Coordinates of C-alpha atoms and ligand atoms in Angstrom, one line a residue:
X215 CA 142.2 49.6 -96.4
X216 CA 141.4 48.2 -92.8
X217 CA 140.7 44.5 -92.8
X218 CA 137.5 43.6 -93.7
X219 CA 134.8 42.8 -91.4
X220 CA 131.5 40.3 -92.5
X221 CA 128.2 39.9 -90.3
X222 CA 130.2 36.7 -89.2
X223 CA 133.0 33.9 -89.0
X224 CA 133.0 30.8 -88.4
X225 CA 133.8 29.4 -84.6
X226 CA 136.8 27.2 -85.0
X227 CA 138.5 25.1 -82.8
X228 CA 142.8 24.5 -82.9
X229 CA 143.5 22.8 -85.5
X230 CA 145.8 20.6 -83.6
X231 CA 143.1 19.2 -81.7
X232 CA 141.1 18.0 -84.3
X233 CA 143.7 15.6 -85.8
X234 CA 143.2 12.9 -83.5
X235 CA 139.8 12.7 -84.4
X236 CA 140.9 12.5 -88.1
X237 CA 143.5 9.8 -87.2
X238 CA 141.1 7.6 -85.5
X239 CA 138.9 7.8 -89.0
X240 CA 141.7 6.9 -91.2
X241 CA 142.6 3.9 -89.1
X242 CA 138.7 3.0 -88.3
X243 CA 138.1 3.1 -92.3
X244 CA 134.5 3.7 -91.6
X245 CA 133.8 7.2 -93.3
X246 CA 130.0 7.9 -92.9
X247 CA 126.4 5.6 -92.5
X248 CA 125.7 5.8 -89.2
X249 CA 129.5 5.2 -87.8
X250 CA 130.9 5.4 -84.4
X251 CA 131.5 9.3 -84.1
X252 CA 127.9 9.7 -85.9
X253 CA 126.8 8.0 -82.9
X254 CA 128.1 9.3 -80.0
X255 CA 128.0 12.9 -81.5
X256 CA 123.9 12.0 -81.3
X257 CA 124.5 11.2 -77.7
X258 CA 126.7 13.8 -76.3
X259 CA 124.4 16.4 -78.7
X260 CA 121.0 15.2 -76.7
X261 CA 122.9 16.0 -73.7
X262 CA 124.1 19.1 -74.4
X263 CA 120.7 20.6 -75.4
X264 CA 118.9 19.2 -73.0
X265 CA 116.7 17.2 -75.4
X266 CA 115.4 13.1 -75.3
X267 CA 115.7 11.9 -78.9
X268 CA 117.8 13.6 -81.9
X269 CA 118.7 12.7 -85.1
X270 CA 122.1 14.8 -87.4
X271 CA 121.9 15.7 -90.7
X272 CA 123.9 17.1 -93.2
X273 CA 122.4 20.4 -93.1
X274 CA 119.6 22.0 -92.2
X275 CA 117.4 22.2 -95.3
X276 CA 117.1 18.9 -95.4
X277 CA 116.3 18.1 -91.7
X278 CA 113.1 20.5 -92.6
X279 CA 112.4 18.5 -95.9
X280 CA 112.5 15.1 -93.8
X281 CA 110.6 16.2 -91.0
X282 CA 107.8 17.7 -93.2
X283 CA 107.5 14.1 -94.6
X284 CA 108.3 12.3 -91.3
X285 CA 105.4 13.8 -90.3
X286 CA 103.0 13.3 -93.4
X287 CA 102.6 17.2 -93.4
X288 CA 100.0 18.2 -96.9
X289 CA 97.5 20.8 -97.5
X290 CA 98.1 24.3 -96.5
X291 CA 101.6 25.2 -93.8
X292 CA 101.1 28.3 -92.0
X293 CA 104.5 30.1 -91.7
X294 CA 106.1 33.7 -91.8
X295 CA 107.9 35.0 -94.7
X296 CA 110.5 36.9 -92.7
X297 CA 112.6 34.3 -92.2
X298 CA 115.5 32.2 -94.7
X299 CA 114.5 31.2 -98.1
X300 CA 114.9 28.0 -96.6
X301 CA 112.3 27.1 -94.6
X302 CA 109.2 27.7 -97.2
X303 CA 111.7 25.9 -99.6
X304 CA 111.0 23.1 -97.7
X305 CA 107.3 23.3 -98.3
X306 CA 107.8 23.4 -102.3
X307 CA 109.9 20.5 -102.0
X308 CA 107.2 18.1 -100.5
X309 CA 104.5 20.0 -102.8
X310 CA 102.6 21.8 -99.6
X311 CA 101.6 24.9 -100.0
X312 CA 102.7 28.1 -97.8
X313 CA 100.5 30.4 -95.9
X314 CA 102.2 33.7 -95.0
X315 CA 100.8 35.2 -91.7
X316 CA 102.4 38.7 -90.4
X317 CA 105.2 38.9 -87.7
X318 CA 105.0 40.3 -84.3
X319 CA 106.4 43.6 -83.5
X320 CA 109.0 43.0 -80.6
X321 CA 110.9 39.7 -81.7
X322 CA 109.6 39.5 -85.5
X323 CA 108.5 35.8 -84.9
X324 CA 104.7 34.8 -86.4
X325 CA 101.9 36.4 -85.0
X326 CA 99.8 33.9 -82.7
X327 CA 97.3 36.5 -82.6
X328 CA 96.8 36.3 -86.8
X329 CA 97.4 32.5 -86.8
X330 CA 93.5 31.4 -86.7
X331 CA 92.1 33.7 -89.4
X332 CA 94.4 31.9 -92.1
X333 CA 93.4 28.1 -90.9
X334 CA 91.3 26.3 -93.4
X335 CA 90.2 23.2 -94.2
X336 CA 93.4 22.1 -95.8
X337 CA 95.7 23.0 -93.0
X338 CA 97.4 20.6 -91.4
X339 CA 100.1 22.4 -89.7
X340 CA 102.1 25.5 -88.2
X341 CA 106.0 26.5 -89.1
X342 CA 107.4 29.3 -87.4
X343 CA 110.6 30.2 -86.7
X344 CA 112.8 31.0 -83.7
X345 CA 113.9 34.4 -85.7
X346 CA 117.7 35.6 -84.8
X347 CA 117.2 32.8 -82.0
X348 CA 114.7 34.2 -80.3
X349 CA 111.9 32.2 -78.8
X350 CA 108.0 32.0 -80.7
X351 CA 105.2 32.7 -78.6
X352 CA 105.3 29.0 -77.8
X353 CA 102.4 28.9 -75.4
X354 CA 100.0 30.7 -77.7
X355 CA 101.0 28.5 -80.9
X356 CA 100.5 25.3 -78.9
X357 CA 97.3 26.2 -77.6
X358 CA 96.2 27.0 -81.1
X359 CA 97.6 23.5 -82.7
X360 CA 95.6 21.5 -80.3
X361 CA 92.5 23.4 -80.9
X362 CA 92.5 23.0 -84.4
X363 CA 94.3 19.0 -84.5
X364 CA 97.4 21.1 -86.1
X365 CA 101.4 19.7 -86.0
X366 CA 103.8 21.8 -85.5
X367 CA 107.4 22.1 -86.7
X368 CA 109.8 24.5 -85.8
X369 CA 112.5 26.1 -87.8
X370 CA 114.9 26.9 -84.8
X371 CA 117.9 26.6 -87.3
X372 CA 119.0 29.9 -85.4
X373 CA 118.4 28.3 -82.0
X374 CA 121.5 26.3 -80.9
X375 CA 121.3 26.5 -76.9
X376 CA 118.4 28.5 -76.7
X377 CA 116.2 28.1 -73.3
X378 CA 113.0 29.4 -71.7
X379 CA 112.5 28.9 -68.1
X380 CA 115.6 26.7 -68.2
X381 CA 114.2 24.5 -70.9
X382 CA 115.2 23.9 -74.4
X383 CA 113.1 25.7 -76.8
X384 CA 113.6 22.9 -78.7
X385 CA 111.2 20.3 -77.0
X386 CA 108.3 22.8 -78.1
X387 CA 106.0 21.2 -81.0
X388 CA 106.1 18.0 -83.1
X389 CA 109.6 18.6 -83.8
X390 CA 112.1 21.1 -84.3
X391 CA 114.8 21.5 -86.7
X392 CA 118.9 22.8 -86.2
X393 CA 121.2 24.2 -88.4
X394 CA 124.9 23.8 -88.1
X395 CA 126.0 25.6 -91.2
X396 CA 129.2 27.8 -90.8
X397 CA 127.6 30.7 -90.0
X398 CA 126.1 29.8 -87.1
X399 CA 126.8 29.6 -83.0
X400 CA 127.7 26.3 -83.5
X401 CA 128.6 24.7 -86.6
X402 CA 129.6 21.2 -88.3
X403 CA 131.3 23.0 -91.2
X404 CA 127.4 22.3 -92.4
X405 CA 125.2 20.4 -90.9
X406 CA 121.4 19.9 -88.9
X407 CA 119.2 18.0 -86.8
X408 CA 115.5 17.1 -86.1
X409 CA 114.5 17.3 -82.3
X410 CA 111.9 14.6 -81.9
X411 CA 110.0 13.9 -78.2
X412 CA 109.9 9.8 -78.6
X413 CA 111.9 6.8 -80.1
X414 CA 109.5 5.9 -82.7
X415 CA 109.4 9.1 -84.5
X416 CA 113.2 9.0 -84.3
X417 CA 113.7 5.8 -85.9
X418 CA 111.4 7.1 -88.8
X419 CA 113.2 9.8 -89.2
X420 CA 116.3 8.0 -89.6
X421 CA 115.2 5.8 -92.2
X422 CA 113.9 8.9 -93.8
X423 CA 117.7 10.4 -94.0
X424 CA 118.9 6.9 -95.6
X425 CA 116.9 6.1 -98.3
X426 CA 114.4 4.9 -96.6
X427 CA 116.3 1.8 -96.0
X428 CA 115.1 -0.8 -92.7
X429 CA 117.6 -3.6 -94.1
X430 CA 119.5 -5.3 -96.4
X431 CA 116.5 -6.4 -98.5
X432 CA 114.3 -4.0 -97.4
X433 CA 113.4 -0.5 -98.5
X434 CA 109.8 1.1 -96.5
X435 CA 110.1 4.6 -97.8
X436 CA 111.4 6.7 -100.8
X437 CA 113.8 8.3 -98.1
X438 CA 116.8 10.7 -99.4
X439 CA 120.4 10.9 -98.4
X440 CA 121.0 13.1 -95.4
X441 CA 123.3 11.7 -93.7
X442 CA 126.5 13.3 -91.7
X443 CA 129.7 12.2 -92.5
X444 CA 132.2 10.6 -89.3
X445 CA 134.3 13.7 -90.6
X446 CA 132.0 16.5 -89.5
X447 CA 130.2 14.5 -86.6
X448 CA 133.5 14.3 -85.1
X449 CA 134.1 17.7 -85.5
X450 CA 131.0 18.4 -84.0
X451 CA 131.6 16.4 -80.8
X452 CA 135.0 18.7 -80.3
X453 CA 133.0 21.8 -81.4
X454 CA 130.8 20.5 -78.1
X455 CA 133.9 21.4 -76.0
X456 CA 134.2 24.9 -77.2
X457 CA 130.7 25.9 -77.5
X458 CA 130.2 27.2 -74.3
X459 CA 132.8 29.8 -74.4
X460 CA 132.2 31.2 -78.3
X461 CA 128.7 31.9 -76.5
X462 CA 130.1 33.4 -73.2
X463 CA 132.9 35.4 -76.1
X464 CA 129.5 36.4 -77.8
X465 CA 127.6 37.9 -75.3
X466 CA 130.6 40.1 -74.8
X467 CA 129.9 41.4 -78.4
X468 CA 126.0 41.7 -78.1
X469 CA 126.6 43.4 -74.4
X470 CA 128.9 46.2 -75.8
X471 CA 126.7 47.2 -78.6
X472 CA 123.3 47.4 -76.7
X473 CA 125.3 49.5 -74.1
X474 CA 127.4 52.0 -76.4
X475 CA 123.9 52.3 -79.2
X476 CA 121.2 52.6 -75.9
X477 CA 120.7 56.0 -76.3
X478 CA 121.3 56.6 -80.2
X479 CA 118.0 58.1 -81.8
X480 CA 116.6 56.2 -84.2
X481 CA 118.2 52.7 -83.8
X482 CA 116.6 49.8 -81.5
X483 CA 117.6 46.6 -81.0
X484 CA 116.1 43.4 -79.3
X485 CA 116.2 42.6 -75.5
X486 CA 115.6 39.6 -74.1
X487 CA 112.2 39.1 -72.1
X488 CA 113.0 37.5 -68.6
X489 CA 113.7 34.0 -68.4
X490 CA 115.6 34.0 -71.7
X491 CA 119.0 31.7 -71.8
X492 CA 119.9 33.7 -75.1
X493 CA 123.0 32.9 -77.3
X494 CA 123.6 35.4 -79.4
X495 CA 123.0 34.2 -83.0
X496 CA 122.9 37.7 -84.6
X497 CA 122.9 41.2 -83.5
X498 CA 119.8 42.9 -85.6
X499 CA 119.4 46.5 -85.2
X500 CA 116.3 48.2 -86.8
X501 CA 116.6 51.6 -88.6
X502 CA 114.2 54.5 -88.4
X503 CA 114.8 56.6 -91.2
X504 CA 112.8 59.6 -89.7
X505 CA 114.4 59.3 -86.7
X506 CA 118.1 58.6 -87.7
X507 CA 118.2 60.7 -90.4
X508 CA 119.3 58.3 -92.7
X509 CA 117.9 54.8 -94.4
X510 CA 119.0 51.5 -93.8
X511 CA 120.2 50.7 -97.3
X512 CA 122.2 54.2 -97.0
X513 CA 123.7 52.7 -93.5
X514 CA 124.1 49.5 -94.8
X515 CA 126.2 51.4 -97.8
X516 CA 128.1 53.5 -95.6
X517 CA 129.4 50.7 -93.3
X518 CA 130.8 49.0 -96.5
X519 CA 132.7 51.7 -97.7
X520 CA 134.7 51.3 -94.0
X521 CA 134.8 47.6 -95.0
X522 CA 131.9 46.6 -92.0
X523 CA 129.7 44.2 -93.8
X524 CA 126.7 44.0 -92.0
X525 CA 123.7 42.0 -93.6
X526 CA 119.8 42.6 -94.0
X527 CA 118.7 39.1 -92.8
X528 CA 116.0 39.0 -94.1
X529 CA 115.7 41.6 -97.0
X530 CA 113.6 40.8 -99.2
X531 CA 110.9 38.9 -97.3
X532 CA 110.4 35.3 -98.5
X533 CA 106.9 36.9 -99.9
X534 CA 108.9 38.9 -102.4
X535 CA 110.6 36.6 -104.6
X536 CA 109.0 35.3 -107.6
X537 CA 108.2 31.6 -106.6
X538 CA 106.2 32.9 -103.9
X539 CA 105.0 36.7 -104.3
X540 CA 101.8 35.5 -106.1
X541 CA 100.3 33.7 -103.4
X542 CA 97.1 35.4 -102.2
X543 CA 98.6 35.9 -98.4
X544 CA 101.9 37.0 -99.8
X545 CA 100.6 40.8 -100.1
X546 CA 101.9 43.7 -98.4
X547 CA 98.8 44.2 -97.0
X548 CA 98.5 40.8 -95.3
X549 CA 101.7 41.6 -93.7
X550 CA 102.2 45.1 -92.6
X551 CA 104.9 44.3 -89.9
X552 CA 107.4 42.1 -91.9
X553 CA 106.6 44.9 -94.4
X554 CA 108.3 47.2 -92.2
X555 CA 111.0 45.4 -90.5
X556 CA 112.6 44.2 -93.7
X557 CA 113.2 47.7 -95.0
X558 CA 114.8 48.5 -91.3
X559 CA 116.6 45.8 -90.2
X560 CA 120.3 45.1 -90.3
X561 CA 122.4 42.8 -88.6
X562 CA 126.0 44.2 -87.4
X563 CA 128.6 41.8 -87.2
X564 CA 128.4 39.5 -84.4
X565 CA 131.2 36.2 -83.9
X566 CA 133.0 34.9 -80.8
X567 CA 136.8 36.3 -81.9
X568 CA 135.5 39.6 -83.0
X569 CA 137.7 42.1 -81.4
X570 CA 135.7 44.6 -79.1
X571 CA 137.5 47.5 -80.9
X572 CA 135.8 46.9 -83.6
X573 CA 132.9 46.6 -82.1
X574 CA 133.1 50.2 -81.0
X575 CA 134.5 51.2 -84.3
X576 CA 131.1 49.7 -86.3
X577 CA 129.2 52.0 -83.1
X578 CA 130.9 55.4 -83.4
X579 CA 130.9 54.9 -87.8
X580 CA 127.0 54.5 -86.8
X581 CA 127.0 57.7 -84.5
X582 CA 128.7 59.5 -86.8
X583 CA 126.2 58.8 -89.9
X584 CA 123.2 59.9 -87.7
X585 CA 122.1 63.3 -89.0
Ligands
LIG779 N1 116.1 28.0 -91.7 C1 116.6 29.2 -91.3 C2 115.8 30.1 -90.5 C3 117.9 29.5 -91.7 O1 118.4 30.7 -91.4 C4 118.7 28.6 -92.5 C5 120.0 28.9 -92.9 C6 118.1 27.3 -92.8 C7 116.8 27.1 -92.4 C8 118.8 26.3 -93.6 O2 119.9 25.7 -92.9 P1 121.1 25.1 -93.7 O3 120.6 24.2 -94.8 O4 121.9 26.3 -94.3 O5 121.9 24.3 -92.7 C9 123.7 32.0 -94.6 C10 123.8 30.5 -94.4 O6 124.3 29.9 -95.6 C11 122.5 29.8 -94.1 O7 122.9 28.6 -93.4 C12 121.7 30.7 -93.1 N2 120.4 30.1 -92.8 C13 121.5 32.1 -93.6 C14 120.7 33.0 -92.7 O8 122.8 32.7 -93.8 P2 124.2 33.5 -96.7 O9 123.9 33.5 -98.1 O10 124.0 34.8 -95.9 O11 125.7 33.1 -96.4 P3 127.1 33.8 -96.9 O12 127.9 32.7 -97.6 O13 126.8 35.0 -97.5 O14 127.8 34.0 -95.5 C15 127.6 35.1 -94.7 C16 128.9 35.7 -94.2 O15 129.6 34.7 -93.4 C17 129.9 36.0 -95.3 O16 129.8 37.3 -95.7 C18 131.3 35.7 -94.7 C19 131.0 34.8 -93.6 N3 131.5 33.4 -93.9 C20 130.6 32.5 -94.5 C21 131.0 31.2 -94.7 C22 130.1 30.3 -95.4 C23 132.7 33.0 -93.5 O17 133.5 33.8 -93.0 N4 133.1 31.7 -93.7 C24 132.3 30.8 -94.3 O18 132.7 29.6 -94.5 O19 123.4 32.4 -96.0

């Protein structure tokens, strides 16, 4: 048996250089609530992305939960199912309700152009995400939002780094939200933020992710507990240094298999519109069963049995699972492109240290199944 291969692995720095960091936090005794490392990881992390105001959190899940709430979001949410359970989780958890509108064809984010039909009275705002880390139509769904008074939040958990026109995609909307859970470009072991554009919503938002606490003697809102540790923020200022280079080490991976599966029949893949600064979150390749001669459960079988373990992010859609599929716009009908794509996608394996021969060895297994 060859070693086995998953869709991905964690981004790790030396272990070496991270003691220091640890030996500072043993001697400062200060372990977590907004301590020193917490601090300047905020700092340096604004920096990076090229954003004003940020706030960590322990993961992403409940960055979405807090910013729902940070911004008093009720009613009706407009959001895609073809994304992570995750983000309509957030909606059940502050009692909104979800409304599923259909995915575009080219990057499977929402559909700006079936966003109006579903607004009614009760909504109040718009949740798309940045699927795979590709950009929304984020034009289109701002012109929509100010038409109709509507906030929006987006899930760019798969977004680290992302840009348009040299700009974070993350200063788009109300807010935005990050994830920096292991499997990720970047990672905090877990771990998230909420991208805010002014001081004020900031400082809600982190009263929001401790308790709701403004003082000693003073409690303003039933907040939760979503703070990161002086453990993992630390470890996210030193996965700062690295970053860079797992995405340069990346795009190596993402480069070889658009070249060596261009011209195989049957299987597509994404390419980035001009003006992208992409960072290579996940490597989906769709599946025409027609066309390939096989299906992409029977690919998705195959490349197991050579120990490849690719993954159908995301298989089944959101709209298929029991909590949700009885919502009136959670029919097939309503979404006849996520429909499609979540029977034909699958995402090959995709991380900074993956060795290029086995990138070519998950491409010719590929060539060779095609019938
Ligand atoms: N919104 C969106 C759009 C999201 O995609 C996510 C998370 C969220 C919100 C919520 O953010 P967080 O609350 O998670 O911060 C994974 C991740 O757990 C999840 O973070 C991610 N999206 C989702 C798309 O993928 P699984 O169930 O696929 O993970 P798992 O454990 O099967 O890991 C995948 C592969 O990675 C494994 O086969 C092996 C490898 N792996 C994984 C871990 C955890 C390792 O090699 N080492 C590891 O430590 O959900």
């Amino acid at each position: 048996m060859s070693e086995k291969i998953f869709v991905t692995q964690p981004s790790l720095p030396e272990l070496d250089e991270f003691i220091p960091y640890m030996k500072e936090i043993w001697e400062n005794k200060w372990l977590t609530n907004n301590g020193p490392f917490h601090q300047q990881f905020e700092d340096e992390l604004a920096k990076y992305l090229g954003v004003k105001h940020l706030s960590v959190f322990s993961n992403g899940t409940l960055a979405l939960i807090t910013a729902l709430q940070a911004l008093r979001i009720t009613g009706e949410v407009i959001t895609t199912p073809y994304s992570f359970v995750a983000t309509t989780h957030s909606l059940w958890w502050n009692n909104i309700k979800p409304v599923f509108v259909d995915i575009e064809n080219k990057y499977y984010n929402l559909d700006p152009k079936k966003i109006e039909a579903a607004i009614t009275p009760q909504t109040t705002a718009i949740m798309p995400v940045h699927v795979y880390g590709n950009p929304c139509h984020v034009e289109e769904i701002q012109r929509i939002a100010d038409t109709y008074g509507l906030r929006v939040i987006y899930d760019a958990a798969h977004a680290f780094g992302v840009k348009k026109n040299g700009e974070s995609v993350l200063n788009w909307g109300d807010l935005s939200i990050l994830s920096f859970h292991a499997t990720k470009v970047y990672n905090t072991i877990e771990g998230g933020a909420i991208i805010c554009q002014d001081e004020k919503t900031k400082r809600r938002i982190d009263l929001l992710k401790n308790f709701g606490i403004a003082d000693e003697v003073t409690v303003i809102e039933p907040g939760i507990n979503a703070k990161l540790n002086e453990v993992q923020a630390a470890f996210g200022i030193l996965q700062l240094k690295h970053v860079d280079r797992y995405i340069a080490d990346r795009k190596k991976v993402a480069d070889l298999y658009a070249k060596l599966l261009k011209d195989v029949e049957g299987i597509s893949y994404i390419t980035q519109e001009e003006g992208i600064d992409y960072t290579y979150a996940y490597f989906p390749i769709l599946i025409n069963t027609e066309k390939f001669g096989m299906n992409r459960d029977d690919v998705y079988a195959e490349l197991q049995k050579h120990d490849i373990f690719g993954r159908r992010y995301f298989y089944p859609l959101i709209t298929d699972f029991p909590i949700y599929r009885g919502m009136p716009s959670a029919t097939a009908e309503n979404l006849p492109v996520a429909t499609r794509v979540t029977k034909e996608v699958l995402c090959l394996p995709i991380y900074p240290h993956l060795p290029l021969e086995q990138v070519e060895r998950v491409c010719n297994l590929l060539k060779s199944f095609k019938k």
